[in-house]
Coordinates of C-alpha atoms in Angstrom, one line a residue:
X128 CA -2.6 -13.7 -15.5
X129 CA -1.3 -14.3 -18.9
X130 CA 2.2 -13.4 -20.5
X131 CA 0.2 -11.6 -23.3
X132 CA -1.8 -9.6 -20.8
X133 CA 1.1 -8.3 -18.0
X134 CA 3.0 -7.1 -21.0
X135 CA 0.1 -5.2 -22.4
X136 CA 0.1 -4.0 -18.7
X137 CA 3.7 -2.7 -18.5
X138 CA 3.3 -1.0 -22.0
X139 CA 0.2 0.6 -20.7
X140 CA 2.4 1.8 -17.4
X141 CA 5.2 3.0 -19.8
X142 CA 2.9 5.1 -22.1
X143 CA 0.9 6.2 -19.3
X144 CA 4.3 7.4 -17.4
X145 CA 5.7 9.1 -21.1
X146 CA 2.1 11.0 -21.0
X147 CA 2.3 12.0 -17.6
X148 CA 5.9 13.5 -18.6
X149 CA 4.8 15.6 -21.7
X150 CA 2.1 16.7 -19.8
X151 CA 4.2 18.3 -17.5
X152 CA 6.9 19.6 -20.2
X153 CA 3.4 21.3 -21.5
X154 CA 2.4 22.9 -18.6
X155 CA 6.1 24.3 -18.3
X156 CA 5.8 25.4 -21.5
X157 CA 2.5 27.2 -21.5
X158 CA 3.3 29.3 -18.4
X159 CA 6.3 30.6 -20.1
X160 CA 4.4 31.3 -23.1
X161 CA 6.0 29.0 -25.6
X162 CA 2.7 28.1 -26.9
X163 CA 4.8 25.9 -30.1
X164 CA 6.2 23.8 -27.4
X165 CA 3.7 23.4 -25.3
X166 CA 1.6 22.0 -28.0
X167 CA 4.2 19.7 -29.3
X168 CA 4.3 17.9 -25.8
X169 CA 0.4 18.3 -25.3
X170 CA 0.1 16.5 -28.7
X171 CA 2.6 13.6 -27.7
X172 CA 1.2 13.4 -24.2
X173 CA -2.1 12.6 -26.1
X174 CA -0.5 10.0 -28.6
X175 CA 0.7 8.0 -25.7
X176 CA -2.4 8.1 -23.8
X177 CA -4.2 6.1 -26.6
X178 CA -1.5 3.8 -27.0
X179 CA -1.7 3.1 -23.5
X180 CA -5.8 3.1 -23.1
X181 CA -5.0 0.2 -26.4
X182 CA -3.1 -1.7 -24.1
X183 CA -5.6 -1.6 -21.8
X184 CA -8.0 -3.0 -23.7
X185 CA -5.9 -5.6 -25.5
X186 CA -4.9 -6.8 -21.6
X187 CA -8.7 -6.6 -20.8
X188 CA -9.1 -8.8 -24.0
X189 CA -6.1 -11.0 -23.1
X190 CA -7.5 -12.0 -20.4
X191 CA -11.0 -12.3 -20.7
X192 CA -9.4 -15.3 -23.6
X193 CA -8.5 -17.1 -20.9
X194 CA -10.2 -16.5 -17.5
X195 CA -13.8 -15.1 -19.7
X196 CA -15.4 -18.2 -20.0
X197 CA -14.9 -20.3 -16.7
X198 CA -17.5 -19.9 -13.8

């Protein structure tokens, strides 16, 4: 696998892991009823979701570059 593509991986894995985080700060949040909170996190647990589903795709991209066109 490429250099390019295993770091795309391990920022995917570290966005993925910050999402997984603020999803859980929301869920504390929501059953307390600190709906301001809870929205803040649910918010940034959706931020770093799409940066990691980019990094997917830019690793998908990576290497189809190099391993795409051989049969």
């Amino acid at each position: 696998m490429s250099k390019e593509a295993a770091e795309h991986h391990r920022k995917a894995s570290e966005h993925h892991t910050s999402a997984a985080k603020h999803h859980g700060e929301a869920a504390k949040h929501y059953e307390s009823g600190n709906h301001e909170k809870a929205s803040h996190h649910a918010h940034a647990a959706q931020g770093h979701s799409s940066h990691a589903r980019e990094h997917g795709e830019h690793a998908s991209r990576a290497h189809s570059k190099e391993y795409g066109n051989k049969t």
